[in-house]
Coordinates of C-alpha atoms in Angstrom, one line a residue:
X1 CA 105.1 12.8 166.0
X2 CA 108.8 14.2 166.0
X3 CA 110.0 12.0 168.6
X4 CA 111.7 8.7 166.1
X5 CA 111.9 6.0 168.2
X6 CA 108.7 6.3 170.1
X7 CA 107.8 2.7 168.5
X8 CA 110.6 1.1 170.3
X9 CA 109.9 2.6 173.5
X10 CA 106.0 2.4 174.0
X11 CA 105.0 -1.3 174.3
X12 CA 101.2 -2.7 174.0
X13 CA 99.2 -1.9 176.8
X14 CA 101.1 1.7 177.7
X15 CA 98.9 5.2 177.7
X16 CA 99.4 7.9 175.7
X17 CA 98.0 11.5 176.5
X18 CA 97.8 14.5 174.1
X19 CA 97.3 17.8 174.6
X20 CA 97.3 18.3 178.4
X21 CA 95.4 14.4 178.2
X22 CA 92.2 16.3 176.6
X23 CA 92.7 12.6 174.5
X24 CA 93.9 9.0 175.9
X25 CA 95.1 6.5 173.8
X26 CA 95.5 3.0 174.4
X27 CA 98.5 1.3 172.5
X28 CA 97.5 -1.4 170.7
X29 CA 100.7 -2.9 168.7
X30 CA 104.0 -1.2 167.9
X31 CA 106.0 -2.2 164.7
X32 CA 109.9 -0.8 165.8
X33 CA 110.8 -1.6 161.7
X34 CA 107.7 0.4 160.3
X35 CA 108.5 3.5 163.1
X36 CA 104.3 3.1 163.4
X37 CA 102.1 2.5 166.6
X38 CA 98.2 1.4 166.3
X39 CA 96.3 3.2 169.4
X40 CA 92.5 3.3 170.6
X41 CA 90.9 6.6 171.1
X42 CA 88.9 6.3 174.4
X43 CA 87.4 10.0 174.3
X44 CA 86.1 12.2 171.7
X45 CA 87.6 15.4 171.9
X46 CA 89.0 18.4 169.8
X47 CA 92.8 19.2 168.9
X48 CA 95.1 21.5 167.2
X49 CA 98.2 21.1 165.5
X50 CA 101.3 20.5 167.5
X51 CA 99.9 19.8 170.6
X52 CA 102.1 18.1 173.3
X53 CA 102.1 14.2 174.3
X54 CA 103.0 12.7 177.4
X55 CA 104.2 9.0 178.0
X56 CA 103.4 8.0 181.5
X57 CA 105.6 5.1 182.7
X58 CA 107.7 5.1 179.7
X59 CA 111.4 6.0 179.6
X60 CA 112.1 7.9 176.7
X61 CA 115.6 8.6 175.2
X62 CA 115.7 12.1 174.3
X63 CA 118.5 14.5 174.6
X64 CA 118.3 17.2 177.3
X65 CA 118.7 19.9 174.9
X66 CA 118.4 20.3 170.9
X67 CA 120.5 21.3 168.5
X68 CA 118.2 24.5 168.4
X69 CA 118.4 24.8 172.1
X70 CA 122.2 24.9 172.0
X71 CA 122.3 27.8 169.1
X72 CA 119.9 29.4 171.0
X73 CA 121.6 29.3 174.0
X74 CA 125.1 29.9 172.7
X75 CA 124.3 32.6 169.9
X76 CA 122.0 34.5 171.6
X77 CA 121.6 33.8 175.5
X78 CA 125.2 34.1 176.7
X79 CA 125.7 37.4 174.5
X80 CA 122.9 38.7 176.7
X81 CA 124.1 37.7 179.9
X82 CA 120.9 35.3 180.4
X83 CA 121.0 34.3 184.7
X84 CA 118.4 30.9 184.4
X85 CA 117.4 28.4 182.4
X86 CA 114.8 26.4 183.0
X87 CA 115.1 22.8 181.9
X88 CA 112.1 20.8 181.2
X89 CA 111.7 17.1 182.2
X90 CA 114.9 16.4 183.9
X91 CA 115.2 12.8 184.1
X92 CA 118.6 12.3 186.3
X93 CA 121.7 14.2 187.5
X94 CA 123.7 13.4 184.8
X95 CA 121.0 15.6 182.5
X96 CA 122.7 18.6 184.0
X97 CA 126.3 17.6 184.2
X98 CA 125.7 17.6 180.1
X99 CA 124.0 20.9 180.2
X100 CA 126.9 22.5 182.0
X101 CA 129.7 21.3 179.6
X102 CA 127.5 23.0 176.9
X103 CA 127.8 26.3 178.2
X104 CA 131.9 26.0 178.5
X105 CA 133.4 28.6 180.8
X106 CA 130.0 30.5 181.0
X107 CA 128.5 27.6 183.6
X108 CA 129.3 29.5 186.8
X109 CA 127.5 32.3 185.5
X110 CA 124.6 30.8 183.9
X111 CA 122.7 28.6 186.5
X112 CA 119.8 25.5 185.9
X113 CA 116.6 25.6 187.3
X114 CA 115.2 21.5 187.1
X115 CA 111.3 21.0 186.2
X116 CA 110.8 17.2 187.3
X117 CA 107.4 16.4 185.0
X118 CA 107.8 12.6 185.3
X119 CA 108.1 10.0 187.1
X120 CA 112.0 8.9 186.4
X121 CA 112.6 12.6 187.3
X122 CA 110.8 11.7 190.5
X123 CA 112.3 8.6 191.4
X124 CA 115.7 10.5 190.6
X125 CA 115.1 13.6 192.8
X126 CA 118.1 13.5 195.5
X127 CA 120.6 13.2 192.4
X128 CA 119.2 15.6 190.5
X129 CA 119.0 18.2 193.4
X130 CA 122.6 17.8 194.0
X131 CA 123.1 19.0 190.6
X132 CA 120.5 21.8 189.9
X133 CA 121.1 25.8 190.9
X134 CA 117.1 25.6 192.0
X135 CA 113.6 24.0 191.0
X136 CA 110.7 24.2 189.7
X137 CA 107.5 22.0 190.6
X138 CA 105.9 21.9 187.5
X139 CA 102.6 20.3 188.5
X140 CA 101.2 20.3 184.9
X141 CA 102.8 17.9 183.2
X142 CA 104.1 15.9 186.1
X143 CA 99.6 15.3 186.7
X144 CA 100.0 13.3 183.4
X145 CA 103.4 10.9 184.4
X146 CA 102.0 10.0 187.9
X147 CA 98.4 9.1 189.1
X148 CA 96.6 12.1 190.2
X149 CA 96.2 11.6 194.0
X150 CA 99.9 11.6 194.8
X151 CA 100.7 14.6 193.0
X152 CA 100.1 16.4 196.7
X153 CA 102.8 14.3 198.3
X154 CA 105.4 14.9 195.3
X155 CA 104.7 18.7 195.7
X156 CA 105.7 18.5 199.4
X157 CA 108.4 16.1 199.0
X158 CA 110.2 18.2 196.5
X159 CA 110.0 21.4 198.2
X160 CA 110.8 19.8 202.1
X161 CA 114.0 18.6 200.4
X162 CA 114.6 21.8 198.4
X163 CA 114.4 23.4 201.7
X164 CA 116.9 21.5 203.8
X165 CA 119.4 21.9 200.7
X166 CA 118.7 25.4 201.0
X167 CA 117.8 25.6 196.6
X168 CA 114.9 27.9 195.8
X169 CA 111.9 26.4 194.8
X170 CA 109.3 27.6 192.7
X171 CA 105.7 26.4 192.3
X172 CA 104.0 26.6 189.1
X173 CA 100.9 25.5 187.1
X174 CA 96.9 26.8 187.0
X175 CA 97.8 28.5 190.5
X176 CA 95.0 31.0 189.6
X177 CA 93.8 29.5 186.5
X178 CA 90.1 30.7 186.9
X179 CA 91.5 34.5 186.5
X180 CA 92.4 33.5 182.6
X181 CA 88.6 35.1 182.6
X182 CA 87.2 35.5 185.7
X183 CA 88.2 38.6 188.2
X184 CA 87.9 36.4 191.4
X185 CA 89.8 32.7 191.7
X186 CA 88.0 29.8 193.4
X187 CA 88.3 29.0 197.0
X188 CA 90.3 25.8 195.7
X189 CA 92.8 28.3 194.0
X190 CA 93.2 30.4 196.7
X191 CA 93.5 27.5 199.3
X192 CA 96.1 26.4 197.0
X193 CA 98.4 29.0 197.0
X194 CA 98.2 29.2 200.4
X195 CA 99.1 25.5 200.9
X196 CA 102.4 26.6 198.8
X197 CA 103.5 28.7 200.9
X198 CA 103.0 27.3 203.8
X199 CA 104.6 23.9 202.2
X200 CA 107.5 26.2 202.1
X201 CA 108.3 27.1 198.7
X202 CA 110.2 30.0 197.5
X203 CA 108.3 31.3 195.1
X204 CA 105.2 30.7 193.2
X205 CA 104.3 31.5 189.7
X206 CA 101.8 32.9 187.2
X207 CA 101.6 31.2 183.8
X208 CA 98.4 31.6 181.3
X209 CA 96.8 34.2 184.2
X210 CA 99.4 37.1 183.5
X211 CA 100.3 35.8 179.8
X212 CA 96.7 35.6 178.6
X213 CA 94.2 36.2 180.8
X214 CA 92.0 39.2 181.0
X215 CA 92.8 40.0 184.3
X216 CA 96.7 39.7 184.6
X217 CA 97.6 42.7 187.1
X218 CA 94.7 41.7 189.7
X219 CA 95.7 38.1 189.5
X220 CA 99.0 39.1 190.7
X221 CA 97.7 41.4 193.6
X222 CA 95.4 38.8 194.4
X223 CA 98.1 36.3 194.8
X224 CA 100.3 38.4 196.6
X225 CA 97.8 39.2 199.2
X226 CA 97.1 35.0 199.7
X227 CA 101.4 34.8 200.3
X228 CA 101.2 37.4 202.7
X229 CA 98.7 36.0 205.3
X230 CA 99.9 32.4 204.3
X231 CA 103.5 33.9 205.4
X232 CA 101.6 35.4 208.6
X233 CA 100.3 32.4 210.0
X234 CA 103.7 30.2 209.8
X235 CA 105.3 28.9 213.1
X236 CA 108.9 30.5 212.2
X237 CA 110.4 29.4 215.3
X238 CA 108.9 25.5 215.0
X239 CA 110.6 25.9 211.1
X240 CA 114.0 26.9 212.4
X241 CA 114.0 24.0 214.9
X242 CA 113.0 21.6 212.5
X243 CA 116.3 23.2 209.8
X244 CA 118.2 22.8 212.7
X245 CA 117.2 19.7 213.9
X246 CA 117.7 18.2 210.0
X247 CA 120.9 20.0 208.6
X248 CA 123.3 17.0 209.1
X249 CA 126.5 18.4 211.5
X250 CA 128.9 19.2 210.9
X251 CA 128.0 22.2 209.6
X252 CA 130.6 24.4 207.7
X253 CA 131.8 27.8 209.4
X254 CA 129.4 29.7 206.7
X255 CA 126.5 27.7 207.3
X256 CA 127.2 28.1 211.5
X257 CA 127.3 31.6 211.3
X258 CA 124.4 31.9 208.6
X259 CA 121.9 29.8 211.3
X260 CA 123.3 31.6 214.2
X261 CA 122.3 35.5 212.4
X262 CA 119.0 34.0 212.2
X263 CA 119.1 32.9 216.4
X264 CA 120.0 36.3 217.0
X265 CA 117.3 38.0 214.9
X266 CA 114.6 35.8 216.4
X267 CA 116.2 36.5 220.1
X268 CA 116.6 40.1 219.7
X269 CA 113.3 40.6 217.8
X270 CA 115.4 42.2 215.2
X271 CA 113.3 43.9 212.1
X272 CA 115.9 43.1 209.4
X273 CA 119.0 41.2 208.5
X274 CA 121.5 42.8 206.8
X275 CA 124.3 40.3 205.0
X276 CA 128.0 41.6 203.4
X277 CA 128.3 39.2 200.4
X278 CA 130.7 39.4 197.6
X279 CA 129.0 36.2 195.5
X280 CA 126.0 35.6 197.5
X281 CA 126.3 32.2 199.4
X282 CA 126.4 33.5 202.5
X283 CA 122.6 35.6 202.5
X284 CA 121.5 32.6 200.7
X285 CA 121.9 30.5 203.4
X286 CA 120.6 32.7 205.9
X287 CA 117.5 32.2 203.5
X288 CA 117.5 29.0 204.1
X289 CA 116.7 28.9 208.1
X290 CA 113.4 30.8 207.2
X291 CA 113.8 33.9 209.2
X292 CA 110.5 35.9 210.4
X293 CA 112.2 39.0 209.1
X294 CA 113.2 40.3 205.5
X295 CA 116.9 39.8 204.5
X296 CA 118.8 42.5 203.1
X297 CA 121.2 41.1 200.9
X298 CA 124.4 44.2 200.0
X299 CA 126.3 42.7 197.4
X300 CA 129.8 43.6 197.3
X301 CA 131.7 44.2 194.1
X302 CA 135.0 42.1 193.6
X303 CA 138.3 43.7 191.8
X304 CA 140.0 40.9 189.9
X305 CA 143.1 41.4 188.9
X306 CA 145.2 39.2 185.7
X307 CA 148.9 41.5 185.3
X308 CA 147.3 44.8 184.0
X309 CA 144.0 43.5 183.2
X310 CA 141.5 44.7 185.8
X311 CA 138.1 43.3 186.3
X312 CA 135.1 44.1 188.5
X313 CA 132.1 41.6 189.5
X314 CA 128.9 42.2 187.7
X315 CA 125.4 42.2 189.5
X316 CA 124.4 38.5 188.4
X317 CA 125.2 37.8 192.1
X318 CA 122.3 40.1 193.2
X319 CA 120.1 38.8 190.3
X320 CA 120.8 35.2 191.3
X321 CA 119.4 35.7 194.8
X322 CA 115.9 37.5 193.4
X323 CA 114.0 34.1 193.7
X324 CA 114.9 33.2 197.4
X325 CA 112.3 33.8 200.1
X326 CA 112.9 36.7 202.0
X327 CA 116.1 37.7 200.0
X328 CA 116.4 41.6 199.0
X329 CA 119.3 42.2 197.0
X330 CA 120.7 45.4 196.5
X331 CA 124.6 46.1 194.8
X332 CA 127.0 48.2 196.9
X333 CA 128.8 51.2 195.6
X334 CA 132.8 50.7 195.5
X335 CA 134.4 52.0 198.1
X336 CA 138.1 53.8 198.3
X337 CA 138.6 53.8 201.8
X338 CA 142.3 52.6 202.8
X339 CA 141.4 49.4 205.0
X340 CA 138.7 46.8 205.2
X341 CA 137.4 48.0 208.3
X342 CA 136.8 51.6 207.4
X343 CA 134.9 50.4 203.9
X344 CA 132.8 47.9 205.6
X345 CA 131.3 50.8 207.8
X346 CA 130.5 53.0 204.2
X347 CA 128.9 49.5 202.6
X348 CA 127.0 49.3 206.0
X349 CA 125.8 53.0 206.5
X350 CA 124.8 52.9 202.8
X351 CA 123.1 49.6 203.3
X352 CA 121.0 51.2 206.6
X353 CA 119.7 54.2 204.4
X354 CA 118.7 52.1 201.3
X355 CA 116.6 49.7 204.0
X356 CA 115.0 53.2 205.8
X357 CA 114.1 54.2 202.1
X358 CA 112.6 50.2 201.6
X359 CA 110.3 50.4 204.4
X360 CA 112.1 47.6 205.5
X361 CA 113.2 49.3 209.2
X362 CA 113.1 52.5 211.0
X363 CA 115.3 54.2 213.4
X364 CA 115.6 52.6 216.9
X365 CA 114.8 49.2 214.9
X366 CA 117.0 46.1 216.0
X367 CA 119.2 44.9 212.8
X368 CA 121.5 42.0 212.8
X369 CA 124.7 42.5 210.4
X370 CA 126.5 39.5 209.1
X371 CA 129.4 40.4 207.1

């Protein structure tokens, strides 16, 4: 094994599970001097090379990223203008505070999605949240840190709190895992998905189904027929209550007004929310109250000005807000009319025609504008 010090941390008695836990070991004796540790087999089972190992119970000192990781990142994802990474087995806050100072002056741009796969990630949560862009509930590994049965409650736990934080959350891992090679999932799988939704997550996601399976397009049209009755059959209005009831007050001005678009709408019967954003935050938040109708995000672009050096905002904004329920982003065209007023009306006429065009309202509709 790569990892060095895994005879200092693992202790007589602990488990060891490799390869997805197709094989359980139990440690027998650990010699820290010798870097060795004697195991029992308790299965018979067949492995390849470089198969992963998980360490339930066991706090292991590894760094968050590699050396590798940060040439990676560094050489090749900033010079692309990379919007996410995805950092596996998060352990505290203080994981991502490192992560940041990595990426220099490119951490506002670049933003952290947490995967909590164990259980000092779990125990940890609230300060790790505080930290993270968005999150991932990465049930597959996270099955091998805590005992099997309680994996259902850390799913809802994570996403109930990613909700009233207002953080996407995404839920991955064998959604559809019967598609790898059948055409049709189970009724577990499909109940599953479902129960994802209606938990409340943001998004949900398709690993070895659309990466290796035979059926990768159907498994997606399969899946996004599950979200869309799963998203018919939620009580929107009992959801709002319950945001409403749980955001601790006071609430700031952009967070009053967010909650309050989403009133309206419900009131009004509106067919589409339409939000005026320069970097985002705003429509986010309006996310976050769970409206019953889509939100039209119309990204604004920003001139920034340094003496003679001009600048304009790029679209990561717009990309950023992809993974949010109910979030449509689309980037505004600039505008060169002589007051605020008069471009806001251009924006908001442009941002009517693209939604006619989306199929997101008609004319006559009800549309609440937040700018």
């Amino acid at each position: 094994m790569s990892y060095k010090k895994l005879a200092v941390d693992l202790k007589p008695g602990n488990t060891i599970f490799c390869a997805d836990g197709t094989i359980t070991l139990t440690v027998l004796e650990c010699d820290p001097s010798a870097g060795t540790v004697r195991c029992r087999c308790e299965n018979t089972a067949m492995i390849g090379e470089r198969k992963n190992v998980n360490l339930p119970d066991v706090v292991v000192d590894l760094p968050m990223l590699t050396e590798k990781d940060k040439e990676d990142i560094l050489g090749w994802g900033v010079p692309n203008n990379i919007d996410m990474i995805a950092l596996s087995f998060v352990r505290k806050g203080s994981d991502l505070v490192n992560v940041r100072k990595v990426f220099g002056p490119n951490a506002k741009q670049i933003q952290l999605m947490s995967k909590v796969e164990n259980q000092e990630g779990v125990i940890n949560f609230d300060e790790i949240l505080r930290e993270t862009d968005a999150f991932m509930v990465a049930r597959g590994d996270l099955r091998m840190e805590i005992p099997v049965e309680k994996i259902f409650l850390a799913q809802k736990m994570m996403i109930y709190k990613c909700n009233l934080a207002g953080k996407p959350v995404v839920t991955a891992t064998q959604m559809l895992e019967s598609m790898i090679k059948s055409p049709r999932p189970t009724r577990a799988e499909a109940t599953d998905v479902a129960n994802a939704v209606l938990d409340g997550t943001d998004c949900i996601m398709l690993s070895g189904e659309s990466a290796a399976g035979a059926y990768p397009e159907l498994a997606v049209k399969i899946m996004s027929r599950i979200c869309i009755e799963a998203e018919s059959s939620l009580d929107y209005g009992g959801i709002f209550k319950e945001m409403i009831r749980s955001t601790p007050l006071p609430k700031s001005p952009l967070e009053s007004l967010a909650s309050s678009a989403v009133r309206t709408a419900n009131k009004a019967k509106a067919t589409l929310i339409v939000v005026l954003t320069r970097g985002g935050t705003i429509a986010k938040l309006v996310a976050k109250y769970r409206p019953v109708v889509p939100i039209l995000s119309v990204v604004v672009p920003v001139l920034r000005t340094d003496s003679f050096n001009w600048s304009c905002s790029d679209e990561r904004p717009a990309r950023h807000s992809l993974i949010y329920r109910g979030l449509i982003p689309v980037l505004a065209e600039g505008s060169a009319k002589a007051t605020d007023v008069e471009s806001t009306e251009v924006i908001l006429e442009a941002a009517m025609k693209s939604a006619t065009k989306k199929r997101l309202c008609k004319p006559g509709d009800a549309i609440v504008a937040l700018h």
